[in-house]
Structure formats: C-alpha cells, structure tokens
Coordinates of C-alpha atoms in Angstrom, one line a residue:
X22 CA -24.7 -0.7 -38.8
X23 CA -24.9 -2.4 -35.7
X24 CA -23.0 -3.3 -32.7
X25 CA -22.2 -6.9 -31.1
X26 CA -20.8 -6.6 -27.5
X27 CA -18.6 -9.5 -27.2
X28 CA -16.1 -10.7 -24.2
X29 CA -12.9 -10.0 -27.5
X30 CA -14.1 -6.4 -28.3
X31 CA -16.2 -4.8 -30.8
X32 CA -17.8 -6.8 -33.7
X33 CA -19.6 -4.5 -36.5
X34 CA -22.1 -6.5 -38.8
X35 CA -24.7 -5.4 -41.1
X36 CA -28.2 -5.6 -39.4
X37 CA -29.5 -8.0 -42.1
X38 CA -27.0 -10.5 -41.3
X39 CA -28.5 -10.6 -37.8
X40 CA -31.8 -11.8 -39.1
X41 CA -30.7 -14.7 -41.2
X42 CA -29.0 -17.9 -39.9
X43 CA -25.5 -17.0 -38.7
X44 CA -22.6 -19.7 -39.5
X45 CA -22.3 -22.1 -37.0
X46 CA -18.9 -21.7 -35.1
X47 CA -17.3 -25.7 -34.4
X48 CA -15.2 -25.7 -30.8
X49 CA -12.0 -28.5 -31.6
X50 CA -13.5 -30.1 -27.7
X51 CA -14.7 -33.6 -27.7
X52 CA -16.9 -34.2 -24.6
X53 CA -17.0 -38.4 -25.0
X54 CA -20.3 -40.1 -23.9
X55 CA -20.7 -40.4 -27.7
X56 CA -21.3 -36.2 -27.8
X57 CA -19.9 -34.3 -31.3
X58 CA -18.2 -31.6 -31.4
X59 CA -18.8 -28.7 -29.1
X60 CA -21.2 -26.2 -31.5
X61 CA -21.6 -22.1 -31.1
X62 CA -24.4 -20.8 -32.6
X63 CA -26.4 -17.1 -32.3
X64 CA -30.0 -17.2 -32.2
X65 CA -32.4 -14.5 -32.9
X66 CA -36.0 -14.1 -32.9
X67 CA -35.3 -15.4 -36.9
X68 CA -33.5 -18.2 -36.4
X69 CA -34.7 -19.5 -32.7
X70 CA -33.7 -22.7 -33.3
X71 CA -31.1 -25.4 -32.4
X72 CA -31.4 -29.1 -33.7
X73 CA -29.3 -32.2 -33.7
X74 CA -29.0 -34.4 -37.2
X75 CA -28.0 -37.4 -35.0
X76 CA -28.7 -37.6 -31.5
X77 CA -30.3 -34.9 -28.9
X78 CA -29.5 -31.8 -27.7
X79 CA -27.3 -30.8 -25.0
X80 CA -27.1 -27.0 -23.9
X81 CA -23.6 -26.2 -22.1
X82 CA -23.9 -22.5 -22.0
X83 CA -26.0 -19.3 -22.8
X84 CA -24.8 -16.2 -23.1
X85 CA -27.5 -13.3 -23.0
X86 CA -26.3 -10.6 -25.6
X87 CA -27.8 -7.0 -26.9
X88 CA -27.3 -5.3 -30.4
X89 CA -27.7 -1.9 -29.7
X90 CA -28.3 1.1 -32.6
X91 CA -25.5 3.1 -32.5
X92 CA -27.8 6.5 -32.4
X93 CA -29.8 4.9 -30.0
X94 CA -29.8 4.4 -26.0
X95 CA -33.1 2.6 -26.0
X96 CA -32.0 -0.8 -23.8
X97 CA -34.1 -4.5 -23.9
X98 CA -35.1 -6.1 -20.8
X99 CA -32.1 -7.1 -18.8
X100 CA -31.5 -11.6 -18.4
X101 CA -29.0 -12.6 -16.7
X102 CA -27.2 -15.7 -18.3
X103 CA -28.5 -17.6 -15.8
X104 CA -31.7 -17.3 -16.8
X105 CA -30.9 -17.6 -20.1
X106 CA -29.3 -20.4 -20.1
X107 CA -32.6 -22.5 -17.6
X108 CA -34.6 -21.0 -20.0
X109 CA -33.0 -22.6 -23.4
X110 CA -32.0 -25.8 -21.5
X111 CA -35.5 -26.4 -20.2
X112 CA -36.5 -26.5 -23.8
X113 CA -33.8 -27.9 -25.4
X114 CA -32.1 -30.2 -23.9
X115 CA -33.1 -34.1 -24.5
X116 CA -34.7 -33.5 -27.8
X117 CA -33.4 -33.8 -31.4
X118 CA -34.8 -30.1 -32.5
X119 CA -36.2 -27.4 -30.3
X120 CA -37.7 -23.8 -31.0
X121 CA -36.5 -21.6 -28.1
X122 CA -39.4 -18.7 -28.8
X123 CA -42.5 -20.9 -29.9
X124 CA -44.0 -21.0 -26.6
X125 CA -43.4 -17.5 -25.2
X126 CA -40.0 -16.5 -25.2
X127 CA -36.8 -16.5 -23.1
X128 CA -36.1 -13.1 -22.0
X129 CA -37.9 -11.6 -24.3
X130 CA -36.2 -12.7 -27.0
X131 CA -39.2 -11.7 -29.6
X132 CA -40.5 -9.0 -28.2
X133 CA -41.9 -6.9 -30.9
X134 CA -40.6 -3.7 -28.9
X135 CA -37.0 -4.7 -29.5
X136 CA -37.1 -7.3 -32.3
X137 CA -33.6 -7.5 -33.6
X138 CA -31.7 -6.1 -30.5
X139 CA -31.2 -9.3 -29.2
X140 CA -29.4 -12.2 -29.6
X141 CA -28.3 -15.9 -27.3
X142 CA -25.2 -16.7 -27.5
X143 CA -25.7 -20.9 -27.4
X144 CA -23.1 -23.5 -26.8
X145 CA -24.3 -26.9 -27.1
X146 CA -23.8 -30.6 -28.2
X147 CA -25.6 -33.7 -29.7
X148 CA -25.3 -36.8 -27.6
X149 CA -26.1 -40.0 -28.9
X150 CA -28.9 -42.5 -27.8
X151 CA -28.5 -46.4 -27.0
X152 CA -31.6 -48.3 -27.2
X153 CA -32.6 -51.3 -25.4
X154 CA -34.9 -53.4 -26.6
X155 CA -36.0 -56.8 -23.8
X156 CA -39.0 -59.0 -24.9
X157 CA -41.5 -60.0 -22.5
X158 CA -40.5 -62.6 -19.9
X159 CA -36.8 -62.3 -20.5
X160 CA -36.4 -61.4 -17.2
X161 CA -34.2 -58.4 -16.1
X162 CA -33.6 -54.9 -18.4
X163 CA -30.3 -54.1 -18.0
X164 CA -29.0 -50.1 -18.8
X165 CA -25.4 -48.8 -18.2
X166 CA -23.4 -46.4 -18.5
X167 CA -20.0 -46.7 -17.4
X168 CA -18.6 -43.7 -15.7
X169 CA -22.1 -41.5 -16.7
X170 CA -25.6 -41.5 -15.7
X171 CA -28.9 -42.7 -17.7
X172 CA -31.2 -40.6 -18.6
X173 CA -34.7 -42.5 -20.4
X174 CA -35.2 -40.5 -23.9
X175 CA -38.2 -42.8 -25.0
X176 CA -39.6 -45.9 -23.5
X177 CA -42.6 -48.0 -25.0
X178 CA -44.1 -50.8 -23.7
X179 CA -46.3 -53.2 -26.1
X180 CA -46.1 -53.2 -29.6
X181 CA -45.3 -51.0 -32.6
X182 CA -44.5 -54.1 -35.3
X183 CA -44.6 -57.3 -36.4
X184 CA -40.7 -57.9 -36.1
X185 CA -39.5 -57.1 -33.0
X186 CA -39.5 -60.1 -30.4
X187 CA -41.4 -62.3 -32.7
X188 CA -39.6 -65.5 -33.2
X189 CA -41.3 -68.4 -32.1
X190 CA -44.9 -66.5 -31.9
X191 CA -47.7 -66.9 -33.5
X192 CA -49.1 -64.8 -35.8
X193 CA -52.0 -64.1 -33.6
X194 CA -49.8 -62.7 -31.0
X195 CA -48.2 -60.0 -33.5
X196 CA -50.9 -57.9 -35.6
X197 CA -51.5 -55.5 -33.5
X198 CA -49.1 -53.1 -34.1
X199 CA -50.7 -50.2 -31.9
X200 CA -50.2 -51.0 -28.3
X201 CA -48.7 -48.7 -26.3
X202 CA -49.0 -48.8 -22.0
X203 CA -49.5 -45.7 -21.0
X204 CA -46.5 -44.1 -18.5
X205 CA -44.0 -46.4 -19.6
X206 CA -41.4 -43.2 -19.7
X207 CA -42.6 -42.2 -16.0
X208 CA -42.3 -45.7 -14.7
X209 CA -39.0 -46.6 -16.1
X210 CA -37.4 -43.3 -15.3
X211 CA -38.3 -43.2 -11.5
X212 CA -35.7 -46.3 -11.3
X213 CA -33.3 -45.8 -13.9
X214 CA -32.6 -41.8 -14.5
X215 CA -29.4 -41.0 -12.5
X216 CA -27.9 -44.5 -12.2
X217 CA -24.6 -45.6 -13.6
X218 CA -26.2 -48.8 -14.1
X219 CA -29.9 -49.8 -13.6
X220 CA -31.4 -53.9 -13.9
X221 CA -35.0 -53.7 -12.9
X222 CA -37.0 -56.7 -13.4
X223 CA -39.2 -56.8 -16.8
X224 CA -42.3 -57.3 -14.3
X225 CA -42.8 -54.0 -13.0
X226 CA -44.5 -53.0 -16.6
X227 CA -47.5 -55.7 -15.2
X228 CA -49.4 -53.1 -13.7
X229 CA -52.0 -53.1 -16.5
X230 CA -52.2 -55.0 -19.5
X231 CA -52.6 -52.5 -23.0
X232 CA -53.8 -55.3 -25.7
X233 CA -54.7 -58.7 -24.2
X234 CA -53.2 -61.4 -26.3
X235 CA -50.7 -59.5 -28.2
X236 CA -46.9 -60.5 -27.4
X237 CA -45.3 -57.4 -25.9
X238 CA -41.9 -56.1 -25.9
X239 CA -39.8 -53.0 -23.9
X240 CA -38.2 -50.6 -26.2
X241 CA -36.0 -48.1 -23.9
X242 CA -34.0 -45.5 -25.4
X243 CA -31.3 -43.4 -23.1
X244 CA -28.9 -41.3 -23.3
X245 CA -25.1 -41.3 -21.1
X246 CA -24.3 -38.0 -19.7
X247 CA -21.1 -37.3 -17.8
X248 CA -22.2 -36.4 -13.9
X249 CA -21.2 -36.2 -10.2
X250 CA -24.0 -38.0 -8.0
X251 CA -24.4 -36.3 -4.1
X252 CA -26.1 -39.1 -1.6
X253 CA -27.7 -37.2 1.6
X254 CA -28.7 -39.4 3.9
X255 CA -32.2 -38.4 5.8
X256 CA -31.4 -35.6 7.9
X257 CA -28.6 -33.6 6.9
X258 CA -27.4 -31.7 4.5
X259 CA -24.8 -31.5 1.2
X260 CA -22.9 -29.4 -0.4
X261 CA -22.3 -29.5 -4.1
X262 CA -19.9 -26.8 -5.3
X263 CA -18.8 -26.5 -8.9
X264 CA -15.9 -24.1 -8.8
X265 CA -16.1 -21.5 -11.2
X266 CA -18.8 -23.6 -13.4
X267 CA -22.5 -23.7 -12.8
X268 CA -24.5 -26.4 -12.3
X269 CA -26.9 -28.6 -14.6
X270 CA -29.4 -30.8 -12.6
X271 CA -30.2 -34.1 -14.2
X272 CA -31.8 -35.9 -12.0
X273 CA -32.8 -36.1 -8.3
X274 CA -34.9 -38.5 -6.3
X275 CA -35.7 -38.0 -2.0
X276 CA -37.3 -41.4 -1.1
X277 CA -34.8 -44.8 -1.5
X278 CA -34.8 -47.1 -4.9
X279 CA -31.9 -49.7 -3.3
X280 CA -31.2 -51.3 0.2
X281 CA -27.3 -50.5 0.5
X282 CA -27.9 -46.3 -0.1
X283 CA -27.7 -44.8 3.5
X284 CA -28.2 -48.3 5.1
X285 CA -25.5 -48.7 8.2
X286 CA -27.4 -49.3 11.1
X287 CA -30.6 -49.1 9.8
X288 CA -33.6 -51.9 9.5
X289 CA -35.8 -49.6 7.8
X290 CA -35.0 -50.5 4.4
X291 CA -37.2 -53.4 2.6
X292 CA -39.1 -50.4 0.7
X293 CA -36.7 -49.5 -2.5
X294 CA -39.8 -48.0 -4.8
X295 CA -40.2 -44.5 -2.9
X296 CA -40.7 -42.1 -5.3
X297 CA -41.0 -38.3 -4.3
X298 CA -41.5 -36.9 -8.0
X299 CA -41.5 -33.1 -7.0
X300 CA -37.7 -33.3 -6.0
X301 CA -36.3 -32.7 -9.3
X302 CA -37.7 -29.3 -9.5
X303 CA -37.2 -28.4 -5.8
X304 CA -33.2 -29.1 -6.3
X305 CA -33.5 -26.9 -9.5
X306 CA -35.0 -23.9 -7.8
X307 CA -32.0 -24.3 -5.1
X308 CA -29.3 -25.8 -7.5
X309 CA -29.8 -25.0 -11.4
X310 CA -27.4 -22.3 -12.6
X311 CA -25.2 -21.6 -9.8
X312 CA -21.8 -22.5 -8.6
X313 CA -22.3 -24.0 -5.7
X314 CA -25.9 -24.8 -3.3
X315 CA -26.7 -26.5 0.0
X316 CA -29.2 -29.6 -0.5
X317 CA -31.5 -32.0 2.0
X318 CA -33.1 -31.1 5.4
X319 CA -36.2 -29.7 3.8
X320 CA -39.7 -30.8 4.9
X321 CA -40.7 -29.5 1.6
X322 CA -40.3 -33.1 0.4
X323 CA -42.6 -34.8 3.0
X324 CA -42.9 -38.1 3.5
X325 CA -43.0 -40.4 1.0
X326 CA -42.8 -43.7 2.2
X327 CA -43.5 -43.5 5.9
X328 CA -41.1 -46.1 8.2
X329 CA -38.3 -46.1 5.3
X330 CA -35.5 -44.5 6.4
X331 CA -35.0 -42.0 3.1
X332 CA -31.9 -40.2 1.4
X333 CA -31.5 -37.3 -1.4
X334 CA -30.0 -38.2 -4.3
X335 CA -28.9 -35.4 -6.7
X336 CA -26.8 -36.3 -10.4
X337 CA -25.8 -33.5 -11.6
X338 CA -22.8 -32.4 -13.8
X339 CA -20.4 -29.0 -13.9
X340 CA -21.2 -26.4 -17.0
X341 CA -18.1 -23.6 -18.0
X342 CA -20.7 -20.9 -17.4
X343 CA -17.4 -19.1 -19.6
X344 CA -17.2 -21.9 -22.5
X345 CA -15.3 -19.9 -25.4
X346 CA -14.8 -21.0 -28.7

C-alpha cells in the first residue's frame, strides 16, 4: 500500500493503480476563449502524458507530489511547484499532445532511483484554434481576438494544395503543392503574438520568393488566450502583481511594433519593426511562476533599433497557483 499526500487528507491506493492511467477528474469551470472544461489529471513516469482531442493544450497548474512506502523514509528530489509547473508548461502548452518525460524529465520524474514515488498533479485545458487563411495580393491579414491576445499556432506561406485560393488561376500556377517559405511562424509572430488585434500587410512575406510561378497563399492559425498586457515605456520600470495567483508569460517584445505605444512627445517613432527576440525569456527568468515581478530598465535588452524611442511590452495572464477540483 501506498500513500498520496493530498491538500484533503490521506488517500490510500494500491501501487499498481499508480502505474496505469488514473481517471481523469473534470472541474464544472468554463474558462471562454473557446477552452473546455477545466481537466485534473496525475501523471507518472507511466502515463507522462497530456493531449487535447480538439484544440491545444493549456497548463493552469502543477502540483509536485510524493508517494512515499509506508516502511520507508527514503525521500525523491525535492521541486517546488514552481518548477514543476515551467517545466510541464514549457513542454506542453501550445500543442495538441505532449510527453512531459521524453526529453529528460521534470524533477526527476523518471528517475530510475525512485520510479513510482512520484507523481504531477496537472490542471490544464484545450483551447481551440482559428485559422486564417488570405491569398496573395489581398492586401491586409487581419487576426483578433476580442478581449484576449493572439498567439500564432502554425503559419505557412506558399502552397500545400490545389484548392486553396485558386479561383481564377491557372493551372500552371497550382501544381506545386510543396512550397513552404521558410520562417513564416517567426515572421508573423514578432507582429502579431500579444495583440488584441493585429492587420499587417500581406507584403511583408516578400522577403524571398519559395517556388517562382506558383500562386501563393497565407495560412495562419492562432489561438485567443485571456491576458493582462503591461506597456513600459523606455526607461522605467513596471510592476505586474497577480495577487495570490502566479504568473504565465505569453508574450513579450522590448523594441516598438506601432507609432501611438509610448509616443507623447516623442519624434522618434517612424521605425514600428524593432524586434528584440531574447525578451521573452528574459521576462520569464524575472516573471514566470511568481506572484508578482518588477519589469524594464535592464541593459540586458540592448539596443535594438538605435534612434527609436523603445518600450516593454509584457501579455501575460494570472494562474490559481491553488486551482482545486
């Protein structure tokens, strides 16, 4: 016999229940932003494994857990939930299935020296995906989501079938059916990821041409995820504070990708492409997991665009770090 800790007391199980899939536990929540039901579910170094029928996966909590041998004081490697919960989200969240141990583990989760002493605790969601799709020379691509934030899933430039945007073309401009520009993803989600709504022009995929001749079309799939955005303007500093939640860092951009952000009584503003791609995991090493953070001031971001006056941008949403189901 074996021994779960849980936050309600004691819970005795067998110890080959542990290794086989455990029921999944369904929370009565509804999140919105077209997410199901809030989902428990226990994963061991058997079952490491969450996945998403419809939609991808959102992590909302982790909860690090120990079954301990009754006759037995040997003890795993201590996580906090903290870093459990980085450590599943950085794997999980975005796709439609996700194997928390295949590469390495989180907090030891499969270490052969304590194989079935422990266990996450994972509370997560399945958000579904709009997709976008803008032929070439239509002009502007147009995402939104309302009172959330985009967030690219998939994004393809060229051509993957005859169908799509073909009316009026001829054939000679459809058979190739294996074009793909390479860092459409990168490109689109520098200007769209953390925006309520984002219209860039269909002319920014021109900076290379994949199959000369073929008719080319955008396909842009994104996700809508509830968020707080903090603007700090070149400078100072913010504080983001999330009460008794912790935080989940979507996005986060220092550089300037419009001319009204940060703009009164400035002139330096014409360039609204500045791009500093290392400031999404800088705000995650000051932000990710805890309840509240200071951002901005940092010369760790450099200068991106020298003679732009610049701002931090963070989207970012509020996790219970004590979700119960």
């Amino acid at each position: 016999m074996v021994v779960i800790r849980g936050g309600q007391g004691l819970h005795i199980y067998k110890e080959y229940i542990l290794l086989c899939v455990l029921p999944v536990l369904q929370a009565s929540l509804f999140l919105g932003y077209g997410m199901s039901e809030i989902e428990r579910r226990f994963l061991t170094c058997a079952d490491p494994s969450l996945q998403c029928d419809y939609g991808v996966i959102m992590v909302y909590g982790v909860k690090f857990r120990t079954i301990e041998k009754l006759s037995s004081n040997e003890s795993p490697k201590a996580c906090s939930d903290t870093e459990a919960f980085n450590g599943v989200s950085n794997r999980c969240d975005g796709n439609g299935k996700c194997e928390v141990a295949t590469y390495g583990s989180v907090c030891d989760l499969c270490n052969s020296a304590h194989l079935t002493y422990i266990f996450l605790d994972v509370t997560y969601g399945c958000l579904e995906s709009k997709k976008v799709t803008t032929c070439d020379g239509a002009g502007v691509v147009h995402l939104e989501c309302g009172d959330g934030v985009v967030f690219l899933q998939k994004a393809l430039y060229g051509r993957t079938d005859s169908q799509t945007c073909s009316q009026g073309r001829p054939q000679s401009q459809l058979t190739n059916t294996k074009c793909s520009q390479e860092g459409t993803l990168a490109l689109w989600s520098q200007r769209c990821d953390g925006k309520q709504m984002c219209e860039v022009n269909m002319r920014v995929n021109h900076i290379s041409d994949p199959c000369y001749g073929t008719y080319k079309y955008l396909d842009v799939t994104y996700i809508c995820l509830p968020a707080q955005t903090s603007i700090t303007c070149e400078g100072s500093t913010s504080s983001l504070d999330c009460g008794k939640g912790v935080m989940k860092v979507l996005h986060a951009n220092y550089g300037r990708r419009d001319g009204s952000t940060c703009s009164a009584g400035r002139h330096e503003l014409s360039n609204q492409n500045c791009l500093q791609p290392k400031t999404l995991n800088v705000v995650k090493q000051w932000c990710e997991g805890k309840s509240q953070c200071t951002v901005g001031l940092d010369p760790v971001f450099g200068d991106p665009c020298y003679g732009t006056y610049k701002y931090l941008e963070v989207s970012y949403t509020c996790l219970e770090g004590t979700l119960t189901v």
